[in-house]
Each structure stands twice: as structure tokens, then as C-alpha cells.
mmCIF file of C-alpha atoms in Angstrom:
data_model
loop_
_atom_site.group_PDB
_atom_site.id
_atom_site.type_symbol
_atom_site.label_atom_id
_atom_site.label_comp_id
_atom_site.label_asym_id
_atom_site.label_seq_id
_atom_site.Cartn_x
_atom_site.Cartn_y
_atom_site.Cartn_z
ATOM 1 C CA UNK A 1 0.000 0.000 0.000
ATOM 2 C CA UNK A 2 1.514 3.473 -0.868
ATOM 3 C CA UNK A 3 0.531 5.593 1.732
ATOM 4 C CA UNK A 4 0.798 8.534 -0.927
ATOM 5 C CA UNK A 5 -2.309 7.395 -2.506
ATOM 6 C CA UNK A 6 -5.365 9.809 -2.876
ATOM 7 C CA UNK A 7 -7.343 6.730 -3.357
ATOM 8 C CA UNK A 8 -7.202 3.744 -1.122
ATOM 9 C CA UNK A 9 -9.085 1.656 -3.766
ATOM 10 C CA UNK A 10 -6.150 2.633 -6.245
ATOM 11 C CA UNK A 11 -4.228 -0.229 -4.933
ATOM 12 C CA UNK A 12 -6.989 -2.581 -5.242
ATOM 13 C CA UNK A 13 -7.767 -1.734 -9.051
ATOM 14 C CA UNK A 14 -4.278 -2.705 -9.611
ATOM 15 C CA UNK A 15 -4.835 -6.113 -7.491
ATOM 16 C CA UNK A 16 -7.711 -6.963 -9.369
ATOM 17 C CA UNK A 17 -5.882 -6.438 -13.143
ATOM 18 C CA UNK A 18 -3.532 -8.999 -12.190
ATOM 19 C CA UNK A 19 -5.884 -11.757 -10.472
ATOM 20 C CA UNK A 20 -7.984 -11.466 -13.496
ATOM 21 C CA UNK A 21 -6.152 -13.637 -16.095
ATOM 22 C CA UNK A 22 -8.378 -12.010 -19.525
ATOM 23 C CA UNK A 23 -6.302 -8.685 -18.171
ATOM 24 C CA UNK A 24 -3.317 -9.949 -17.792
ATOM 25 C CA UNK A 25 -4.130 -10.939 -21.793
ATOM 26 C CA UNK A 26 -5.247 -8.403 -23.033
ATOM 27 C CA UNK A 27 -2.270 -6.381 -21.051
ATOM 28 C CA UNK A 28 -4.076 -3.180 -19.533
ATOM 29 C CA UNK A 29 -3.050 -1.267 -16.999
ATOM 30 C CA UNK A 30 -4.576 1.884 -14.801
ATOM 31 C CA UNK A 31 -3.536 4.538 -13.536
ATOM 32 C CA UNK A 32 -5.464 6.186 -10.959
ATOM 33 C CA UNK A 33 -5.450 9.737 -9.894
ATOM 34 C CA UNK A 34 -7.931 10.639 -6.649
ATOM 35 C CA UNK A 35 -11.128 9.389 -8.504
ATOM 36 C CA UNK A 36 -10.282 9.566 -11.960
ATOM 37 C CA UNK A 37 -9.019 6.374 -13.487
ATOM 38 C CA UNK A 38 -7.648 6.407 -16.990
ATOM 39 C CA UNK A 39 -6.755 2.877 -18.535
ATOM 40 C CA UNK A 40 -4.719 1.865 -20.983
ATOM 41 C CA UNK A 41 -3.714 -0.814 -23.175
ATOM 42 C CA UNK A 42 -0.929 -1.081 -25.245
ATOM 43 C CA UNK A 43 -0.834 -1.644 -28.655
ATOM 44 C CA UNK A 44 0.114 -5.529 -29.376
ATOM 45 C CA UNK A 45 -0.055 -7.864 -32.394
ATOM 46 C CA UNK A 46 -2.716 -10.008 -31.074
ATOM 47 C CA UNK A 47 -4.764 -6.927 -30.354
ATOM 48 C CA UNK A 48 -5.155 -6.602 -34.249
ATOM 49 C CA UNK A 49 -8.758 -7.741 -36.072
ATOM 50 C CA UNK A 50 -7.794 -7.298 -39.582
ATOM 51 C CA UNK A 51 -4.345 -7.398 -40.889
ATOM 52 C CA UNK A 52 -4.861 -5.924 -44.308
ATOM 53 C CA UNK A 53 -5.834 -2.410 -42.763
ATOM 54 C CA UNK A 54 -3.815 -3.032 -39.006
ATOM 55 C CA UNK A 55 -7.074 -1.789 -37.693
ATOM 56 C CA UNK A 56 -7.584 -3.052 -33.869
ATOM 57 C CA UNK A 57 -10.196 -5.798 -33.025
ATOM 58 C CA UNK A 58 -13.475 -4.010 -32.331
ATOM 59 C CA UNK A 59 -14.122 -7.474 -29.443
ATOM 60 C CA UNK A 60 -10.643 -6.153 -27.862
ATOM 61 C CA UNK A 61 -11.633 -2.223 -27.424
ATOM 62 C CA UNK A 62 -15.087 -3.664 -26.185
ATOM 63 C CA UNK A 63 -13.316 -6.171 -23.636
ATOM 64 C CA UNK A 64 -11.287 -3.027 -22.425
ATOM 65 C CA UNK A 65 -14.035 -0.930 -22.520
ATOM 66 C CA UNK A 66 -16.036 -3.464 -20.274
ATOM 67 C CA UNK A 67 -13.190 -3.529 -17.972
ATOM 68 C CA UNK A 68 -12.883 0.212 -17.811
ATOM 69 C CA UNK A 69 -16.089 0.845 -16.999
ATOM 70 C CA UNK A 70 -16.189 -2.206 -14.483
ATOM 71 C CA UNK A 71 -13.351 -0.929 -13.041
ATOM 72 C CA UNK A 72 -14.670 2.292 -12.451
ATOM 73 C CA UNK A 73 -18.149 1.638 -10.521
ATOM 74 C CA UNK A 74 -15.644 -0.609 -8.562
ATOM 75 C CA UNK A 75 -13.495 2.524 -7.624
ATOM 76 C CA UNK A 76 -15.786 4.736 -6.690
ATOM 77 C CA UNK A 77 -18.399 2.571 -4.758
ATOM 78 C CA UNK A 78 -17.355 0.652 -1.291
ATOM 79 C CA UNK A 79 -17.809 -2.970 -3.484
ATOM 80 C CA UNK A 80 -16.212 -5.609 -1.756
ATOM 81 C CA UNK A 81 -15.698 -7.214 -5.533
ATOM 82 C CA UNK A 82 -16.153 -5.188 -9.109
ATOM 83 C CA UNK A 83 -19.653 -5.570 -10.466
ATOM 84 C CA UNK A 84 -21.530 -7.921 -12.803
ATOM 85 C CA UNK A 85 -22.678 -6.595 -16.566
ATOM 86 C CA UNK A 86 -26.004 -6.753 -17.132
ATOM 87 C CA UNK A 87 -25.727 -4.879 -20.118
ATOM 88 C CA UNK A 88 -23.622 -2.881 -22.913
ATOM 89 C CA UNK A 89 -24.181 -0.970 -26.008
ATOM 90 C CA UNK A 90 -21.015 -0.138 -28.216
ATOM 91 C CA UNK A 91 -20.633 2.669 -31.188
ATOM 92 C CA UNK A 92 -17.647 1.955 -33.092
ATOM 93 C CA UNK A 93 -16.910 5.660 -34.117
ATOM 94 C CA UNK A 94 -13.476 5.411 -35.739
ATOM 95 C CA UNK A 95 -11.067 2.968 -36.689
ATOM 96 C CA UNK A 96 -8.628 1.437 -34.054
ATOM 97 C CA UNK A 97 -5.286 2.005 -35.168
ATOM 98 C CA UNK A 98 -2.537 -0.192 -34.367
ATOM 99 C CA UNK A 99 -1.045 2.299 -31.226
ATOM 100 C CA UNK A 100 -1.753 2.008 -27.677
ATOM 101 C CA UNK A 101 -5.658 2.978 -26.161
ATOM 102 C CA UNK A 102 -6.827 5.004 -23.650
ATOM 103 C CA UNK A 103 -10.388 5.091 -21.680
ATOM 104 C CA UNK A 104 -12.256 6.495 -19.051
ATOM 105 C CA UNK A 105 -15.309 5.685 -18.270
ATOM 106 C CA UNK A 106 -17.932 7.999 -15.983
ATOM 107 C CA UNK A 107 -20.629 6.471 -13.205
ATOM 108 C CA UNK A 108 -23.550 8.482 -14.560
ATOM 109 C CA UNK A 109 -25.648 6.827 -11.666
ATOM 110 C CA UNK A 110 -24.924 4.722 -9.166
ATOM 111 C CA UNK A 111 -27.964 3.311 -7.588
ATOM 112 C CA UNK A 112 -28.845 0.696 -4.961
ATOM 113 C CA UNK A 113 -28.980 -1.935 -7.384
ATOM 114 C CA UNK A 114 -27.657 -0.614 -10.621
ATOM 115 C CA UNK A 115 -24.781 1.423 -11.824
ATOM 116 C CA UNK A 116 -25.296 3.106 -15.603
ATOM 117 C CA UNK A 117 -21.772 3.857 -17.079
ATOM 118 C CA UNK A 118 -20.381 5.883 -20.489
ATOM 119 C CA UNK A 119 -16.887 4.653 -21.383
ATOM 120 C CA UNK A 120 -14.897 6.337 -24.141
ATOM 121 C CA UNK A 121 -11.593 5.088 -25.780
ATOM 122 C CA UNK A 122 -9.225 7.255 -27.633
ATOM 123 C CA UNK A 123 -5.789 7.650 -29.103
ATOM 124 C CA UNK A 124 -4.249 10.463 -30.180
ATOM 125 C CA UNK A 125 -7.249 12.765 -29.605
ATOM 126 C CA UNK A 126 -9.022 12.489 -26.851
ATOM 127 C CA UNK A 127 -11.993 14.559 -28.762
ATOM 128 C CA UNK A 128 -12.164 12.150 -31.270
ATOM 129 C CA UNK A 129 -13.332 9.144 -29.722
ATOM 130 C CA UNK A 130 -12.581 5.266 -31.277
ATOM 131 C CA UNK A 131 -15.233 3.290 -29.654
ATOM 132 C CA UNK A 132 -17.782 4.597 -27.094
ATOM 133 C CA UNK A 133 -19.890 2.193 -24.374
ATOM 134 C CA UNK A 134 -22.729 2.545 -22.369
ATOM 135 C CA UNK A 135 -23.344 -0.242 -19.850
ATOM 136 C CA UNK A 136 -25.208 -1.246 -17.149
ATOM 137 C CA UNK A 137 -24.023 -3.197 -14.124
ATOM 138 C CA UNK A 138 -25.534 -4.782 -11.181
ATOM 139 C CA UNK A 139 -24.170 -3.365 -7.782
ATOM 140 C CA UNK A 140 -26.382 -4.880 -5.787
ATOM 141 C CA UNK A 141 -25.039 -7.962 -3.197
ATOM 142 C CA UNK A 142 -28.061 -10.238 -3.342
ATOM 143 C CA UNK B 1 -11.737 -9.449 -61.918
ATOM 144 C CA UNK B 2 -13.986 -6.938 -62.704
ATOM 145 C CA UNK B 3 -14.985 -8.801 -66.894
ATOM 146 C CA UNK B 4 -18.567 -10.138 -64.777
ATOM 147 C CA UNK B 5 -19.480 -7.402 -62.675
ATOM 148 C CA UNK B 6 -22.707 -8.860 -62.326
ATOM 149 C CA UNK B 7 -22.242 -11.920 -61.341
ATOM 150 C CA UNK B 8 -23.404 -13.541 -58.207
ATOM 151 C CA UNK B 9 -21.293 -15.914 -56.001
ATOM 152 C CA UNK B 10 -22.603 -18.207 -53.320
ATOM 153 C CA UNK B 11 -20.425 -16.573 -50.771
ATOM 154 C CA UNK B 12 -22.004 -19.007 -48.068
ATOM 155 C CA UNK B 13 -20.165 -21.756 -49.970
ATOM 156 C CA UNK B 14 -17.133 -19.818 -50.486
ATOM 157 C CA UNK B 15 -17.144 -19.268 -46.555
ATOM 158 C CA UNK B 16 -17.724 -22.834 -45.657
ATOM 159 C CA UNK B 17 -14.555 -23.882 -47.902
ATOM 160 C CA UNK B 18 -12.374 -21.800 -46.072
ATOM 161 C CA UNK B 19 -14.080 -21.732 -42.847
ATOM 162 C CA UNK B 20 -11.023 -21.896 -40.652
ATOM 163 C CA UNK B 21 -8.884 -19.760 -42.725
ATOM 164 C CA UNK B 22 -11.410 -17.185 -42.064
ATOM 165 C CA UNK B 23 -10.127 -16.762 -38.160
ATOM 166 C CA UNK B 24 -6.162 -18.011 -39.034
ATOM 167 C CA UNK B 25 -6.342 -14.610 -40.020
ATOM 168 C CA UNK B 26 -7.272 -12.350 -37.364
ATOM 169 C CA UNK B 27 -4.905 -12.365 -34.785
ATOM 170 C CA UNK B 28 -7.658 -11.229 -31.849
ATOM 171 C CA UNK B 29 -9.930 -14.406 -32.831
ATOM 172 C CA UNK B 30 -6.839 -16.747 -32.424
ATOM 173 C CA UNK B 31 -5.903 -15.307 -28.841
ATOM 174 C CA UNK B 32 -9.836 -15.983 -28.310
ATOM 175 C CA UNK B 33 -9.716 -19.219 -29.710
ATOM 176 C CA UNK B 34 -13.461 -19.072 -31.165
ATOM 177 C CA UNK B 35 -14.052 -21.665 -34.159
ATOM 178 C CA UNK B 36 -16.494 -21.154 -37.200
ATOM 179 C CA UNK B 37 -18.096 -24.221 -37.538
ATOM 180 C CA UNK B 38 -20.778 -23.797 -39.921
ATOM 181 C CA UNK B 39 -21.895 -21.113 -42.806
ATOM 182 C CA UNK B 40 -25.315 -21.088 -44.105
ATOM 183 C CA UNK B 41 -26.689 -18.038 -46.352
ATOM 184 C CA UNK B 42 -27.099 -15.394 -43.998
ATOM 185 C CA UNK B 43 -26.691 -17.502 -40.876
ATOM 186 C CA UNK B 44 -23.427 -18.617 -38.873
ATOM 187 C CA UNK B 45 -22.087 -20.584 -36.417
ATOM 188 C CA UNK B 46 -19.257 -21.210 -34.038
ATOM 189 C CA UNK B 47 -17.658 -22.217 -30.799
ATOM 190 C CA UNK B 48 -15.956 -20.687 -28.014
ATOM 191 C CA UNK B 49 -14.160 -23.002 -25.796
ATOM 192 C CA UNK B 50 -13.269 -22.344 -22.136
ATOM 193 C CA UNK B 51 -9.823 -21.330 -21.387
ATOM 194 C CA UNK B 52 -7.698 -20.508 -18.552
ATOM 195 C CA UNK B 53 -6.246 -16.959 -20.053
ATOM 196 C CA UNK B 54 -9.734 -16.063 -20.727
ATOM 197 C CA UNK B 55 -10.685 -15.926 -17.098
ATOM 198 C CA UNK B 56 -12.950 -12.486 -16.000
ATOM 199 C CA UNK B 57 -13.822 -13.798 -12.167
ATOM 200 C CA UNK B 58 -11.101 -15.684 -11.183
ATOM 201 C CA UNK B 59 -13.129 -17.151 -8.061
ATOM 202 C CA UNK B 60 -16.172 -18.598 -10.706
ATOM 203 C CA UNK B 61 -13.451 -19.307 -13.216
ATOM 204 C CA UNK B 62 -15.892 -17.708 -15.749
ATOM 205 C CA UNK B 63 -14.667 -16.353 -18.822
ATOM 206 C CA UNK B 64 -15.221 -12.784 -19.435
ATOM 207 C CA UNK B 65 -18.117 -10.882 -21.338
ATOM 208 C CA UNK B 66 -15.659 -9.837 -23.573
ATOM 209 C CA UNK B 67 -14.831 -12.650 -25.148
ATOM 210 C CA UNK B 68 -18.525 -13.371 -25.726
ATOM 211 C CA UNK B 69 -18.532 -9.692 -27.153
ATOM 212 C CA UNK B 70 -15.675 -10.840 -29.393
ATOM 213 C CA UNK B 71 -17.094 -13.734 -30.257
ATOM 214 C CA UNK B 72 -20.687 -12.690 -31.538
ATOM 215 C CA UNK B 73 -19.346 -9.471 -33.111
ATOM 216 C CA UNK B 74 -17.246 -11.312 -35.037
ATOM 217 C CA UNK B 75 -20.199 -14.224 -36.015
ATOM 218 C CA UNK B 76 -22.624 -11.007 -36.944
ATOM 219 C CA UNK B 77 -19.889 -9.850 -39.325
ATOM 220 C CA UNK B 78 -19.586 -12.950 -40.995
ATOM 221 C CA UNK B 79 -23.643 -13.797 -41.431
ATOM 222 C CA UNK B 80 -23.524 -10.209 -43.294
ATOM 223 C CA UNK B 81 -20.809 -11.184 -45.339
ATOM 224 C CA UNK B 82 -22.599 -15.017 -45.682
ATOM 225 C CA UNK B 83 -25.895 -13.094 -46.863
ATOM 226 C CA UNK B 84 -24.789 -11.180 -50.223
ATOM 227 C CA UNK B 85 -24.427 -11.694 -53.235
ATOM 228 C CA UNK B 86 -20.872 -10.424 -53.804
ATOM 229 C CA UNK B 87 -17.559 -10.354 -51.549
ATOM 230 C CA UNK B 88 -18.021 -7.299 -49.199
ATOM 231 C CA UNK B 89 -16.476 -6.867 -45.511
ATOM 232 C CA UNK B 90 -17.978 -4.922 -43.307
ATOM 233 C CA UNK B 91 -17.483 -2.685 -40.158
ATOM 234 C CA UNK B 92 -19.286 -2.841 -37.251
ATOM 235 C CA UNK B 93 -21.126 0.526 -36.609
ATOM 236 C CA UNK B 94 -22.694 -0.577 -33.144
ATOM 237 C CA UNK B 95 -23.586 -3.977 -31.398
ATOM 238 C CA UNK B 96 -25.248 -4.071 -28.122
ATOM 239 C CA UNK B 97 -25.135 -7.009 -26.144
ATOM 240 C CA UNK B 98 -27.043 -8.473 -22.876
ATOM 241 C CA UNK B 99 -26.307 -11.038 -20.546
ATOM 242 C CA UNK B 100 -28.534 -13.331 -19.232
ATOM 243 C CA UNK B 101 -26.740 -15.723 -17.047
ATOM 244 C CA UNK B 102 -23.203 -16.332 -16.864
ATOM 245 C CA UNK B 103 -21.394 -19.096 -18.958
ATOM 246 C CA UNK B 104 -20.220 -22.392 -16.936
ATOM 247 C CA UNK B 105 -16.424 -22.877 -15.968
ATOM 248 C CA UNK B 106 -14.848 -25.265 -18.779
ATOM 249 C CA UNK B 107 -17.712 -25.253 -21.075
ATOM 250 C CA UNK B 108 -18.178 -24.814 -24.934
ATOM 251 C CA UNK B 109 -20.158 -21.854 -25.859
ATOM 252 C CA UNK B 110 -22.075 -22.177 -29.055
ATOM 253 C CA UNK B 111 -22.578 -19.171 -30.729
ATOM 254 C CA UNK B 112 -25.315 -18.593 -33.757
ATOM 255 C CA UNK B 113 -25.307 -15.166 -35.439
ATOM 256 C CA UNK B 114 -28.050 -14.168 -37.679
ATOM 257 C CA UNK B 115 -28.340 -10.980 -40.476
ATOM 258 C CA UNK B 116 -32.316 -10.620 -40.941
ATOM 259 C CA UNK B 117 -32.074 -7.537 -43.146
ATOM 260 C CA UNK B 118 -29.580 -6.142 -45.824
ATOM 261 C CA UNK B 119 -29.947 -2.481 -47.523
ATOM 262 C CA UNK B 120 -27.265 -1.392 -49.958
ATOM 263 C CA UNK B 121 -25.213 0.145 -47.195
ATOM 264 C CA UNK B 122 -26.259 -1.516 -43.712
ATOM 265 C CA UNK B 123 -26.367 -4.889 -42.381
ATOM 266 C CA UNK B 124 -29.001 -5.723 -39.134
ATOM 267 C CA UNK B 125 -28.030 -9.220 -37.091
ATOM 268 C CA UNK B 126 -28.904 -10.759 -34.043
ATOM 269 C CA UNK B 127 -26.839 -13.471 -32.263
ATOM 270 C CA UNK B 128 -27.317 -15.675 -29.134
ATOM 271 C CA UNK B 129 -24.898 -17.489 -27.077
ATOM 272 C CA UNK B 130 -25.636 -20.643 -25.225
ATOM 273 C CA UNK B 131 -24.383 -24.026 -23.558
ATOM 274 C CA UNK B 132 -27.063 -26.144 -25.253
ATOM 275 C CA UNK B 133 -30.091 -24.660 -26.907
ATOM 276 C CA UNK B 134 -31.533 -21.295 -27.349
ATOM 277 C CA UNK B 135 -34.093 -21.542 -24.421
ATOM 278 C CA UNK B 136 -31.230 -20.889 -21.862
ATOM 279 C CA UNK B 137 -29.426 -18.077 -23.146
ATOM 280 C CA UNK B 138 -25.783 -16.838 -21.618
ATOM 281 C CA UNK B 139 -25.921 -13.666 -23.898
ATOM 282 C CA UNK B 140 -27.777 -12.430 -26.972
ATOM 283 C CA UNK B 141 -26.577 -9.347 -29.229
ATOM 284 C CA UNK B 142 -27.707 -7.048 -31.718
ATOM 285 C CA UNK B 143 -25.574 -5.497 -33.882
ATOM 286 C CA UNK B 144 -25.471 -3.126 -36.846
ATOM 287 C CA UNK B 145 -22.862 -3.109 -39.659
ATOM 288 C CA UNK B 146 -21.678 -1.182 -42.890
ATOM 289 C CA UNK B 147 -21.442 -2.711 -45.858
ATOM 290 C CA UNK B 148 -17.569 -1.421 -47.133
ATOM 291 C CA UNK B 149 -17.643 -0.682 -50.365
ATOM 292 C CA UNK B 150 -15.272 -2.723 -53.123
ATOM 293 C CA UNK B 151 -11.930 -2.207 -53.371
ATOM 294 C CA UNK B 152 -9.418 -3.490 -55.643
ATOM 295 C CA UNK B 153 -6.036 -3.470 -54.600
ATOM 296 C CA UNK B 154 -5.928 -2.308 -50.775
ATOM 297 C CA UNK B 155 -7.362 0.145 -48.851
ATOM 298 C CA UNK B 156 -7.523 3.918 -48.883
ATOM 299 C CA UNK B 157 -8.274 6.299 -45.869
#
């Protein structure tokens, strides 16, 4: 624990990226600042979907959208464990290019049993978003 | 190439003849692991097996919704392609995707992806996800795509 941390749950985010093995393969990371997490993942071969345009999977940006966004509701709620999906919807704006990705995601609402999330991924423009995600999770214990 | 521009192909058939070359080339689907098994006109399916590295709860052993996402985004793209007339690839534009229950530790998921309407630029599909049969769902989707247009010779931005 780094007692420097503005975010006790920082540490946490970073314990749960490496117990979770489909992290550890797709290789993000997060870095936390008080509660504003941006992930990233960076750019590797088996991230691509099609070869003939090096244009990044759209199922990889979704997986680290979903994990952004998880992630998220996790940091900013008192969750023993991150939160189940119930639901996502995902706009492929632009084309992924083969470079390292970067997301946030914002907690729109965090009810008692639901949490409704926006996730955006970019690269070299944050304004110009590559794939956008709105999801729903399940906060709830029972 | 272009002496018959009006000639129609079964691309269903084409599919089905080089159904595993179709994920030997995207690198994503081989970390995934997902197999096409079967290309009808319009209609595909395919397998996702269980694996260790695709783990999202490591206490359920569950794999993660993302490789489901993976999985059916990449079936819908291929019942669009399996339902024209002529060789087109498409782009997802948006695919939504809800999940029912989740998938059990160190079982197949079959996969069956559907496109139910074609227009001249857009693609509509459906696609469920299941152990057994459709009445006990893991995850459905519903996803949108664009029709690219055809290109000879590689790709321009």
C-alpha cells in the first residue's frame, strides 16, 4: 500500500488487473489519480482484427471498454468485488489504429442496485473518440 | 476481376470452404480461440471453448463478457458477409449485447449469429450465445454493420 495514494481503492484496481487472467491478456493497466481512473492498453499484435488495414479488433476495445467501466463503478463505490454486466451498447466511431488505447469511463448513476456507465476510448485525440460504451451493471449484493 | 461485374457468387459456400482460414487470419480471434463451424446463407455458427487466459472472475473461473462480445461481433460480421451476393467486408457501426446468465467454468459456448435484413449500405443481425439450446441463453446481441464498399487493390483512408 503506498501511503501517498489519494485513493485507497487505487491499490486494489491494480490487485484486481492482475488476479484477473483475460487482463493480464489483453495487457491493460490503470492509472489512478484521486477518482479519476484512466486505462490503458498497449498496442500488441494479437490486439489486431484485420491485418490488411492493421485496424484493432473491435471485441478487444469492447473487452477493455467493459473492464474500464467495471473498473470504475468498482473505484468509486465501497464494493467488496467489481460488479456484474447486465448490459452494454457499443458505437464503433473510428477505426482502431494499431497504437496504444486510452479510456475512461464515468458512473452516470450509481444506484442501490444498478450502476449506468459511459466509457470512451481514444488515441491520439481524446476529442475524437474510437469506440464509445454505455453499460449497465448490477451493484447490488443479493 | 472486374470482366462479370454482375455476377453472383454463393459466398455461403465460399465461406464454408475456407471456414477456418477465415479466423487463421485475425490475430484477436486466435488469442480468443473461437471456431467457425458452420456457414449457411445469412446464418453462422461457431464455438468458443473455455480457457484458462480467458478468465474475468477468477473465483467462478468464468470467462469474461468480452470474449462473448468478441465472439458474436465477429459471427454477426460474418452472417452479413454469408448473406450477399458479392464479396463485401464490413465494419461494425454498433452492437449491443445483454447477458442473461453467466457461462459455466470449462464449457463450450455455441454461438449462432443471424443478419435478418440487408440495404445497400447496412447490415441488421442478431446473435445468441448458449451451452445447449436457445431456451437458456448466456448472452444475446444485436448489432449493426456497414457494408464497405469494393476495393481493388488495398485500402484507402
Amino acid at each position: 500500500m503506498n501511503p501517498q495514494l489519494t485513493n485507497p481503492r487505487a491499490d486494489e484496481i491494480d490487485a484486481i488487473l492482475k488476479r484477473l487472467p483475460f487482463a493480464q491478456t489483453l495487457g491493460m493497466r490503470c492509472e489512478v489519480l484521486g477518482d479519476e481512473m484512466t486505462a490503458i492498453l498497449p498496442f500488441q499484435e494479437k490486439l489486431i482484427g484485420n491485418v490488411a488495414i492493421r485496424a484493432l479488433h473491435g471485441g478487444a476495445i469492447a473487452s477493455f471498454l467493459e473492464l474500464t467501466a467495471m473498473l470504475q463503478v468498482f473505484l468509486v463505490s465501497d464494493m467488496p468485488r467489481p460488479p456484474k454486466p447486465i448490459n452494454l451498447t457499443i458505437d464503433y466511431l473510428r477505426q482502431g489504429h494499431a497504437k496504444d488505447l486510452y479510456a475512461r469511463a464515468y458512473v452516470l448513476k450509481m444506484g442501490r442496485r444498478m450502476a449506468s456507465v459511459r466509457a470512451e476510448a481514444w488515441q491520439e485525440n481524446r476529442a475524437e473518440p474510437v469506440t464509445a460504451l454505455m453499460a449497465h451493471f448490477l451493484v447490488a449484493a443479493d | 476481376m472486374n470482366d462479370k461485374p454482375k455476377q453472383q457468387y454463393d459466398i455461403a459456400a465460399i465461406m464454408n470452404e475456407n471456414i477456418n482460414v477465415m479466423r487463421d487470419v485475425v490475430p484477436w480471434a486466435n488469442e480468443t480461440r473461437f471456431r467457425v463451424t458452420k456457414v449457411e446463407k445469412g446464418h453462422v455458427f461457431g464455438t468458443q471453448p473455455w480457457a484458462e487466459h480467458l478468465v474475468g472472475d477468477p473465483e467462478s473461473g468464468v470467462i469474461h463478457g468480452g470474449v462473448i462480445t468478441t465472439f458474436l461481433d465477429n459471427l454477426c460480421g460474418m452472417a452479413c458477409t454469408s448473406a450477399m451476393t458479392e464479396m463485401r467486408f464490413v465494419a461494425t457501426i454498433d452492437l449491443r449485447i445483454d447477458y442473461m446468465r453467466p457461462a459455466e467454468k470449462g464449457r463450450d459456448i455455441i454461438g449462432e449469429a443471424e443478419c435478418y435484413h440487408l440495404t445497400r449500405t447496412v447490415c441488421f443481425t442478431r446473435a445468441w450465445a448458449y451451452h445447449e439450446t436457445r431456451d437458456k441463453l448466456i448472452a444475446t446481441a444485436a448489432g449493426t454493420f456497414a457494408i464497405n464498399k469494393a476495393r481493388l487493390g488495398g485500402s484507402k483512408k
